[in-house]
Coordinates of C-alpha atoms in Angstrom, one line a residue:
Chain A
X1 CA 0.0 0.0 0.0
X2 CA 1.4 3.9 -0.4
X3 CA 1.3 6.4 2.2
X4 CA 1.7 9.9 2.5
X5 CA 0.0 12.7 0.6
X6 CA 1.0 14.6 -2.8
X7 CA 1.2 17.9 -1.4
X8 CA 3.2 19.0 1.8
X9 CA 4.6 22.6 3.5
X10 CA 6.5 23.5 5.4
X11 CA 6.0 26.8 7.6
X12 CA 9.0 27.5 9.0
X13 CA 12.7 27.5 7.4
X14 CA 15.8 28.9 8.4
X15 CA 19.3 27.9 7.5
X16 CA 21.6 29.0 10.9
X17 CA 25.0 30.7 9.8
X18 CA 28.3 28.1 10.6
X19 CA 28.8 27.7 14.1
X20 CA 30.8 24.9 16.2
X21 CA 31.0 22.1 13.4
X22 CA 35.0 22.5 13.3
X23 CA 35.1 21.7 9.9
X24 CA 32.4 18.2 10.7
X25 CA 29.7 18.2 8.3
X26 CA 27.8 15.8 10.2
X27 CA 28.0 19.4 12.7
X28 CA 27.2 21.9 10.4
X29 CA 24.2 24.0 11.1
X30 CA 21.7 22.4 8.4
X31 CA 17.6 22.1 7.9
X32 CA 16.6 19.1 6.2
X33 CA 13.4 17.7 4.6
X34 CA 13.2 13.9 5.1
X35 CA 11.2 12.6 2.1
X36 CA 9.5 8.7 1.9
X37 CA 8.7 7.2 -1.0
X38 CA 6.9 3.4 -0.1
X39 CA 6.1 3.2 -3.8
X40 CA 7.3 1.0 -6.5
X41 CA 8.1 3.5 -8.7
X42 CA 10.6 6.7 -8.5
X43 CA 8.7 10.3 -7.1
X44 CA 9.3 12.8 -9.3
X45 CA 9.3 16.3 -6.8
X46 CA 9.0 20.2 -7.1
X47 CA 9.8 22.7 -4.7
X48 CA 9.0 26.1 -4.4
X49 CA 10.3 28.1 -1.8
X50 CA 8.7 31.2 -0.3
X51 CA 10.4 34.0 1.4
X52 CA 9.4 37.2 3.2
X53 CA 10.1 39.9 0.7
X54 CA 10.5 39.0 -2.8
X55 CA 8.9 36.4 -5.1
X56 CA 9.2 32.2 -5.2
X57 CA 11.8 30.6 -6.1
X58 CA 11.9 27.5 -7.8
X59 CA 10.8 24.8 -9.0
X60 CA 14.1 22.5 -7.3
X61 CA 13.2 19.2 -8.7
X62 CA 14.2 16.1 -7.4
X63 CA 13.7 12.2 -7.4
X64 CA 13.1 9.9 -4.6
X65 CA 13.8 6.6 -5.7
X66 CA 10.9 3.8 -5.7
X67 CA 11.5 2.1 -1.8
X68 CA 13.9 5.0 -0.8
X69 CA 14.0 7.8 1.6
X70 CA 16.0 10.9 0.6
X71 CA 17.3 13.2 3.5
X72 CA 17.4 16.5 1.4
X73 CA 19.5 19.1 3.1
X74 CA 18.4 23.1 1.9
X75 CA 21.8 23.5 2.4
X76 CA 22.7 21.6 -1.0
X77 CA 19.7 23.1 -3.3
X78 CA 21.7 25.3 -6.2
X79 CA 19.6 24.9 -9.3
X80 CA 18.0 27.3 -10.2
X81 CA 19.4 29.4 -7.2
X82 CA 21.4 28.2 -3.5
X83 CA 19.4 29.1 -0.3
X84 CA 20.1 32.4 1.6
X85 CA 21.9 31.6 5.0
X86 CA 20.1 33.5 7.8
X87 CA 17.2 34.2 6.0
X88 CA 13.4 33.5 6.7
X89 CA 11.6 31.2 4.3
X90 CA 8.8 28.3 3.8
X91 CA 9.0 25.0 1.4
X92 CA 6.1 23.2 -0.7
X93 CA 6.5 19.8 -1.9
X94 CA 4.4 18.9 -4.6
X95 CA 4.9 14.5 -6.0
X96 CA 2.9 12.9 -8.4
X97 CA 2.6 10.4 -6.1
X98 CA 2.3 10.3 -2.7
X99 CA 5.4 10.1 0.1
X100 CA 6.0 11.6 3.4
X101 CA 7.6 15.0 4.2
X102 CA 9.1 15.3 8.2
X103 CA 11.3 18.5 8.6
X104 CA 14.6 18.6 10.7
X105 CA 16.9 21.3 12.1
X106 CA 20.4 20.8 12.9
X107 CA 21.4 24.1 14.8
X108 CA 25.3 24.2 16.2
X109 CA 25.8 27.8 16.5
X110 CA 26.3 27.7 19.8
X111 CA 28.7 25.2 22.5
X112 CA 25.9 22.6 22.0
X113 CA 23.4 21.4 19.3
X114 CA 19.7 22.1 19.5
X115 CA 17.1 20.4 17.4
X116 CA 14.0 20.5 16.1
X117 CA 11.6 18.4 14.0
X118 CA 8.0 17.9 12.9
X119 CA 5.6 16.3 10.2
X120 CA 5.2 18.6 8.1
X121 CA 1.9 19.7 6.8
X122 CA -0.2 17.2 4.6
X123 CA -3.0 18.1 2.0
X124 CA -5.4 16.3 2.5
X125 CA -7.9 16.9 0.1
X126 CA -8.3 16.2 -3.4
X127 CA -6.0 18.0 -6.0
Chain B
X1 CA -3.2 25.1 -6.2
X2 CA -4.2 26.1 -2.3
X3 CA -2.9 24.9 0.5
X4 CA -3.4 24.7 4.3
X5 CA -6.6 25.4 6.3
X6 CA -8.4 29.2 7.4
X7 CA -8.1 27.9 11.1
X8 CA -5.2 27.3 13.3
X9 CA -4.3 26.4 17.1
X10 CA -1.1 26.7 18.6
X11 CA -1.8 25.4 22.4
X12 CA 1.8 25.6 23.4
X13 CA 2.9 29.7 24.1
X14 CA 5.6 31.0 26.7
X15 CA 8.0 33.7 25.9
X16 CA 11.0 32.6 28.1
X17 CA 12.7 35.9 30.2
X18 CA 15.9 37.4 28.1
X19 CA 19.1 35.0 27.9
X20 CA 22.9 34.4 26.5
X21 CA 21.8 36.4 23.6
X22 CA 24.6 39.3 24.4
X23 CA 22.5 41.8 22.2
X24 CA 22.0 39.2 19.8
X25 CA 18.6 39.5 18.4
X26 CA 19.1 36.4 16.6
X27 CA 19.7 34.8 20.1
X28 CA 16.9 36.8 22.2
X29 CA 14.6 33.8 23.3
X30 CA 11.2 34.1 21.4
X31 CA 8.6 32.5 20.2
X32 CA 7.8 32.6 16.1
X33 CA 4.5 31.9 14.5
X34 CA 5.6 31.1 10.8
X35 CA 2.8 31.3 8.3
X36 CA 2.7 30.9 4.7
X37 CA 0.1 31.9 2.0
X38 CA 1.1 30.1 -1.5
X39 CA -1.9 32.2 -2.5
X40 CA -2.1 34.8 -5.7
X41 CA -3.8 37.0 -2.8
X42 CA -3.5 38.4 0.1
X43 CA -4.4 36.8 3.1
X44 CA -6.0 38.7 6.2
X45 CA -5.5 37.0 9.6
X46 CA -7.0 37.3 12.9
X47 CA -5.2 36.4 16.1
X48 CA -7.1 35.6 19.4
X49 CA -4.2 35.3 22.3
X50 CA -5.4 32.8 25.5
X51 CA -4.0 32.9 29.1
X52 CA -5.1 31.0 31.7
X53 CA -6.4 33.3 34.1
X54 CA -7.4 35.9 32.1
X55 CA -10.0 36.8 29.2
X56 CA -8.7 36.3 26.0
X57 CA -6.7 39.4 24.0
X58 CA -7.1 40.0 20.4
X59 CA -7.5 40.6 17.6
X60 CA -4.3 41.2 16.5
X61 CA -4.3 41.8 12.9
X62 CA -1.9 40.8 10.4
X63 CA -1.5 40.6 6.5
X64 CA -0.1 37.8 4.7
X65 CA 1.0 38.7 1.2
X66 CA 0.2 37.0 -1.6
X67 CA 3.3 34.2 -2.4
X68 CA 4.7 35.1 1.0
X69 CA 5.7 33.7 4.4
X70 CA 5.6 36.2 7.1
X71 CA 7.6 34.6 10.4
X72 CA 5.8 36.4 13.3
X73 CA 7.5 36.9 16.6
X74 CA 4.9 37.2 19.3
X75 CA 7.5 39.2 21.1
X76 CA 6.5 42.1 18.4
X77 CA 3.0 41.7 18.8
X78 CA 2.1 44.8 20.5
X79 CA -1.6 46.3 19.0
X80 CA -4.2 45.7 21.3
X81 CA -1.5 44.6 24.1
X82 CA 2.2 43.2 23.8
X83 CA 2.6 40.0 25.1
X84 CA 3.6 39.4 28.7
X85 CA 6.6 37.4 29.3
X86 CA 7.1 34.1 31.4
X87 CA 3.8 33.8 31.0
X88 CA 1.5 30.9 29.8
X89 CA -1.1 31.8 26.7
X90 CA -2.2 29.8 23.3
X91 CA -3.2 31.5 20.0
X92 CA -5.8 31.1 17.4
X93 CA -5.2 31.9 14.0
X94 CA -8.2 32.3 11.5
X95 CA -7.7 33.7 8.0
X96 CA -9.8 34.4 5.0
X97 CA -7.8 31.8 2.8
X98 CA -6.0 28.9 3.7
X99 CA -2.4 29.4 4.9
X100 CA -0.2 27.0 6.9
X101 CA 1.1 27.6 10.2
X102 CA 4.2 25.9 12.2
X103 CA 5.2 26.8 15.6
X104 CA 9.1 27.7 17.1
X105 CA 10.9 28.5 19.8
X106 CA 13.8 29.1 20.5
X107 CA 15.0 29.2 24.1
X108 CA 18.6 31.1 25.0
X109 CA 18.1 31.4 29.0
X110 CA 20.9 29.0 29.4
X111 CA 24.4 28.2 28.2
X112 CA 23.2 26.8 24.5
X113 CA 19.8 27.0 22.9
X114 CA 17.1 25.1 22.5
X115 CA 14.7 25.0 20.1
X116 CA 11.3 23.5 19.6
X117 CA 8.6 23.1 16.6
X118 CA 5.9 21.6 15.3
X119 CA 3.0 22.3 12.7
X120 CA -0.1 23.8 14.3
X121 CA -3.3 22.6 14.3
X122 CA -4.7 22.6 11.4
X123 CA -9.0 22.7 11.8
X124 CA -10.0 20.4 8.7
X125 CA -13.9 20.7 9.4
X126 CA -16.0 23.0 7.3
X127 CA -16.8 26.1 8.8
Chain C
X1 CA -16.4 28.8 16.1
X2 CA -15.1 25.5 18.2
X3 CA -11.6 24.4 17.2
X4 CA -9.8 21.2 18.0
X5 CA -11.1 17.7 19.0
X6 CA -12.6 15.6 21.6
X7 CA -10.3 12.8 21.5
X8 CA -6.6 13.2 21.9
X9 CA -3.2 10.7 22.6
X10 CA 0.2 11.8 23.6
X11 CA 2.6 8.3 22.5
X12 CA 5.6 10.0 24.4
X13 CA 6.2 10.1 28.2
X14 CA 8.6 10.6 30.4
X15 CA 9.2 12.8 33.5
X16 CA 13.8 13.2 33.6
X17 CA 14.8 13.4 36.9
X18 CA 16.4 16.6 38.3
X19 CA 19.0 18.8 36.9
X20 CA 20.5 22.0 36.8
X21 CA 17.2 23.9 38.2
X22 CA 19.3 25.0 41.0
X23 CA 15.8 25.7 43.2
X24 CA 14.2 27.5 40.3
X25 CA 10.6 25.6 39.3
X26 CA 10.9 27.3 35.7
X27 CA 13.8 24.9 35.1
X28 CA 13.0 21.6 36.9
X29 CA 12.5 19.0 34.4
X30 CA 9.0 18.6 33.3
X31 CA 6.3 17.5 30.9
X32 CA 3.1 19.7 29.9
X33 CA 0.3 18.8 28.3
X34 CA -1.3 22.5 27.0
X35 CA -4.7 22.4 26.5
X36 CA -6.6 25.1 24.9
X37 CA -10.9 25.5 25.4
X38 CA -11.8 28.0 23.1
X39 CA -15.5 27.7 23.5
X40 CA -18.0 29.3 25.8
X41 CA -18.0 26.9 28.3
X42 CA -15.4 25.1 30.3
X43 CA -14.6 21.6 29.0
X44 CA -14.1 18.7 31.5
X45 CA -11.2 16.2 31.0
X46 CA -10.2 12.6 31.8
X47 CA -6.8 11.6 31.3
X48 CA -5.5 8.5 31.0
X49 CA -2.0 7.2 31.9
X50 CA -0.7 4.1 30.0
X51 CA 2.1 2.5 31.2
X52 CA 4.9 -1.0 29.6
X53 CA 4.6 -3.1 32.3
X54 CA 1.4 -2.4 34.8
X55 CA -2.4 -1.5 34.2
X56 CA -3.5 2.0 33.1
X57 CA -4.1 4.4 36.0
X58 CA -6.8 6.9 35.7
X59 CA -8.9 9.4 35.5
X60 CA -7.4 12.0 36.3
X61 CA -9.9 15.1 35.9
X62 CA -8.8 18.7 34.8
X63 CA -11.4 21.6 33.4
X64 CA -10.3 24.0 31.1
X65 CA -12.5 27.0 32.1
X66 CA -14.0 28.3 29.0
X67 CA -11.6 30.7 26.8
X68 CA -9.0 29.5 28.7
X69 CA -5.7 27.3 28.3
X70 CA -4.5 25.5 30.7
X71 CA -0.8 24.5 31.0
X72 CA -0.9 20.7 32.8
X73 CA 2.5 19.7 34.4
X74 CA 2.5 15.8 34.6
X75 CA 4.6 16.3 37.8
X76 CA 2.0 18.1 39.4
X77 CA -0.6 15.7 38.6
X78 CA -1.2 13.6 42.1
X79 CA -4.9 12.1 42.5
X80 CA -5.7 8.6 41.9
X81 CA -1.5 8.3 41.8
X82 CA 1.5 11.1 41.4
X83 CA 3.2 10.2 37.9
X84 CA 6.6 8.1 38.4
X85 CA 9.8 9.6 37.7
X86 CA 11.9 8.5 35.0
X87 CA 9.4 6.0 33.4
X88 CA 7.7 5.4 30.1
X89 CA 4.5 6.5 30.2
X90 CA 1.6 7.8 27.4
X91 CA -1.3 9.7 28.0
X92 CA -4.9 9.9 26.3
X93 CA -6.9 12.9 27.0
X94 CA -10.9 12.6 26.5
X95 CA -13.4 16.2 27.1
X96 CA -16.9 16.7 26.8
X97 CA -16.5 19.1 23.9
X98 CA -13.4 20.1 21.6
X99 CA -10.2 21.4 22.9
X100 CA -6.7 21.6 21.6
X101 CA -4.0 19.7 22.9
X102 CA 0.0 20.2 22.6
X103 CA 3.2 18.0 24.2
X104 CA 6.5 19.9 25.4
X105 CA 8.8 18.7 27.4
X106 CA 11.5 20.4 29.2
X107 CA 14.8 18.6 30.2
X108 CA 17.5 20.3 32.4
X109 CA 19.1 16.8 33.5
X110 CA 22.6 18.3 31.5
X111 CA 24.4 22.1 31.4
X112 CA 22.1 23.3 29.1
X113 CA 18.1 22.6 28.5
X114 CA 16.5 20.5 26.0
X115 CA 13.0 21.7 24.5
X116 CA 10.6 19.4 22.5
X117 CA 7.2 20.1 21.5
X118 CA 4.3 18.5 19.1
X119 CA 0.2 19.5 18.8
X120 CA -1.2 15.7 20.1
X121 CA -2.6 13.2 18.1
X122 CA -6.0 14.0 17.4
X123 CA -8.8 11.7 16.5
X124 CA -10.9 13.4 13.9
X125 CA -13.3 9.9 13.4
X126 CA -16.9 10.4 14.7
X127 CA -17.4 8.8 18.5
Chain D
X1 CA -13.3 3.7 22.5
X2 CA -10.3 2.9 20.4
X3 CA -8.1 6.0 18.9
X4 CA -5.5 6.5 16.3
X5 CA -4.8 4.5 13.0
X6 CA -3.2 1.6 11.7
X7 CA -0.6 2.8 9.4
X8 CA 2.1 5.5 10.2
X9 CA 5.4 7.1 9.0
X10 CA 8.3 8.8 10.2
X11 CA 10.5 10.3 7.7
X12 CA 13.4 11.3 9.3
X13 CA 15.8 8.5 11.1
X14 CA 19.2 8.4 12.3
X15 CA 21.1 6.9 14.9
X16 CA 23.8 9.3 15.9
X17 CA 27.0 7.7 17.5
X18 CA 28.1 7.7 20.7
X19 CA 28.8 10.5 22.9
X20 CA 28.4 12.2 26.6
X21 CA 26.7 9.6 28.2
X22 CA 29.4 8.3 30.2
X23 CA 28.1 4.5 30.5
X24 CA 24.5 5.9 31.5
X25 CA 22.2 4.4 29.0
X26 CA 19.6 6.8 29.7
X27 CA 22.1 9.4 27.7
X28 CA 22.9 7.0 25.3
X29 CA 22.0 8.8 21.4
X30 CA 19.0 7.0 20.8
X31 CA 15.9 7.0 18.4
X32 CA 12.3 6.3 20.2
X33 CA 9.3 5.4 18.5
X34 CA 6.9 5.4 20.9
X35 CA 3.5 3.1 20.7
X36 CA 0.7 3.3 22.1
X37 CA -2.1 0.7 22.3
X38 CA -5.6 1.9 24.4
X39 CA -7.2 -1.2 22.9
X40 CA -8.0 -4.3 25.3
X41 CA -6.3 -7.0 22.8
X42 CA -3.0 -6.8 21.5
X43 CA -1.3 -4.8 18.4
X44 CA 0.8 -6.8 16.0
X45 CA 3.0 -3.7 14.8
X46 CA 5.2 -4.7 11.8
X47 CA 8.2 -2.3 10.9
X48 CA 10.1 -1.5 7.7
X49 CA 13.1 0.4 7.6
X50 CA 13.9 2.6 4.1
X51 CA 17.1 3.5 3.4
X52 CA 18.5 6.0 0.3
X53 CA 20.9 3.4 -1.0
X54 CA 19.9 -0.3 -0.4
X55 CA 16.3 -2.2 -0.5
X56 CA 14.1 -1.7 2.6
X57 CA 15.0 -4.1 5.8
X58 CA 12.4 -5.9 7.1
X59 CA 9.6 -6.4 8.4
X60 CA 11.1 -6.5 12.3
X61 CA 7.6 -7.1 14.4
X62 CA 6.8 -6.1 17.7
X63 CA 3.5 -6.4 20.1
X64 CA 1.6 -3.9 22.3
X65 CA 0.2 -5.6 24.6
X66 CA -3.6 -4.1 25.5
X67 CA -3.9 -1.2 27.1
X68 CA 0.5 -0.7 27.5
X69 CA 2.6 1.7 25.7
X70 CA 6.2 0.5 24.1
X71 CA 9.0 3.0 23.7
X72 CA 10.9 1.0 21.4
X73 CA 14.6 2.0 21.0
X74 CA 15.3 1.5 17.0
X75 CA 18.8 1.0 18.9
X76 CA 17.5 -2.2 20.2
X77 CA 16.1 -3.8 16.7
X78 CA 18.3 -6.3 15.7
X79 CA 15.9 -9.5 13.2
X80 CA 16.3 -9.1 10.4
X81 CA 19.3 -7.1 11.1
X82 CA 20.5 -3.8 13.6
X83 CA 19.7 -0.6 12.3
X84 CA 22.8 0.9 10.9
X85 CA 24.2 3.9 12.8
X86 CA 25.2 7.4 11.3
X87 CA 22.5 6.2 8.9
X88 CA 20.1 7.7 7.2
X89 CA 16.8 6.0 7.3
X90 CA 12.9 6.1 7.5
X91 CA 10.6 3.7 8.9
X92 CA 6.8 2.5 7.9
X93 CA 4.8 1.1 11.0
X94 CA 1.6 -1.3 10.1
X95 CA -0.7 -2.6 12.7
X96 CA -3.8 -5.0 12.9
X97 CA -5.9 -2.6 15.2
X98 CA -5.3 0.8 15.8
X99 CA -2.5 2.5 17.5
X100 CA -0.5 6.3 18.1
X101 CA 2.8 6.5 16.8
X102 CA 5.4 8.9 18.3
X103 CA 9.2 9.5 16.9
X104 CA 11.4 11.3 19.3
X105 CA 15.1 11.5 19.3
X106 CA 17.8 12.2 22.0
X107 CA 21.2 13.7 20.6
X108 CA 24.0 13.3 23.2
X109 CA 27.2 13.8 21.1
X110 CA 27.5 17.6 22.2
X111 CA 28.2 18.5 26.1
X112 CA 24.3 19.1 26.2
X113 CA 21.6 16.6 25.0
X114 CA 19.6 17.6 22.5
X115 CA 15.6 16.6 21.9
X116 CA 12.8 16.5 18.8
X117 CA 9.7 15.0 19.0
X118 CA 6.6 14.8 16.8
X119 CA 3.5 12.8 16.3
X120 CA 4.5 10.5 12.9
X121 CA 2.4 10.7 9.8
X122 CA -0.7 8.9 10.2
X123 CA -2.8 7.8 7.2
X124 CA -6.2 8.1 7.4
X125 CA -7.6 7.0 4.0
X126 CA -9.2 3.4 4.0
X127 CA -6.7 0.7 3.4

């Protein structure tokens, strides 16, 4: 059986400027989306990310293989344009078929890590 | 295509005292309501404010661009009333079009921060 | 307008033992159930404590005066039984009419405090 | 009355590796998924692991008894096989009867623990 939904957001996103890593990218202030695909066949995804004070940008497209997860970092998005560090924005995922979006923040700015993490938000209905 | 739902709850709502932040505002402890409107309009949203020993305060008024987020600090709210500090409350956000709304914290009273989030409540019934 | 649901579950539980509070309440290691009661009238709850290893204990009662939240600490919570320290528990919250329920814990076992919140599980089937 | 659903998913998964816990498993880096069973007969919960670069692993099966909670530590899976650390992975949770799902992680690698939490995805449509 699938799970998920074809459309997701996410409200809050914030990539934290470099912080107490030292040079361990494991460490490095990041914000991830963690996308499941159950399905037999590949998920073809768009992103469009929204910011405070100037148009969308986007679509980022990527694949999630059929029976894979794919722990997307913002931090690696360049095409058609990298994501401002220390800058407000929000993320929709739109699949033509359905996975599962969960949203993650790795923040090492300071002596220790904090995280954060949350289903993001699933449409539910039809469309 | 729309996304999200015209009624929110955020139950969770504490604005911890000031912090490490060293004049920081990045690092002031606060509490962010991030909304998003993937609309072509304009969306027009209400907040009610809840405490527990008190009537509720509101509407505070705030507009939503169309292809915007807005993250919203409840340490700026200010029109009726700021918001007191170290002090319990929950919000309701209704809007005239769907939006989606997550909830953050992020806590600097001690040595490193901490940070919490999670997508609202989301009211999926008609009305 | 009503907002939220009669029916809610909280999977995670678990009161830490005491930290780095150093006398001060706001920092003892806690978990809070927030509920909101947006309605005219005050909504009376029955939670339920589920447990790995023994019986459910329960109810507990709380009412959430109407247009109020309440901010529950499990610590606090002491008739039929006080809630164990440092073991696995879950909780299922049941009121006469809809209210809005959200998890955060606070743990200040180590140097610096953890945070981690998420809105309940809500059960949006008819009953 | 019975609550929550028979099929869930939680995107995000990783095991991180080992770090200030000082022999005290309660600080051991760990990944929770927290089950809860209000029912009075016993879930059969089946588990599959996704991965981004090998088949899924499974299914691992667990029971809830009636009317317990099990924080299961994906630490502590080991037939088929352990759960890889440093990993990234996502995990699909099927049950016979309704249950609530929670994912919650605690990050000890940094002098201060770190903590998310969040309900997992639920799916609600018939199946």
């Amino acid at each position: 059986m699938s799970i998920g939904s074809r459309h997701w957001a996410i409200g809050e996103g914030y990539i934290p400027a470099s912080g107490n890593e030292q040079g361990d990218p494991r460490f490095e202030s990041h914000e991830t989306a963690c996308l499941l695909n159950v399905n037999d066949v590949d998920a073809h995804v768009t992103i469009m990310l929204y910011f405070s004070d100037r148009e969308p940008v986007g679509p980022y497209r990527v694949t999630v293989p059929a029976r894979r997860t794919l722990h997307l970092r913002f931090n690696d998005l360049a095409d058609p344009a990298p994501v401002p560090r220390e800058t407000d924005y929000a993320s929709v995922f739109c699949s033509d078929i359905a996975i599962v979006v969960q949203h993650t923040r790795l923040d090492s700015r300071q002596p220790a890590l904090a995280l954060l993490s949350t289903i993001a938000f699933a449409e539910r209905s039809p469309g």
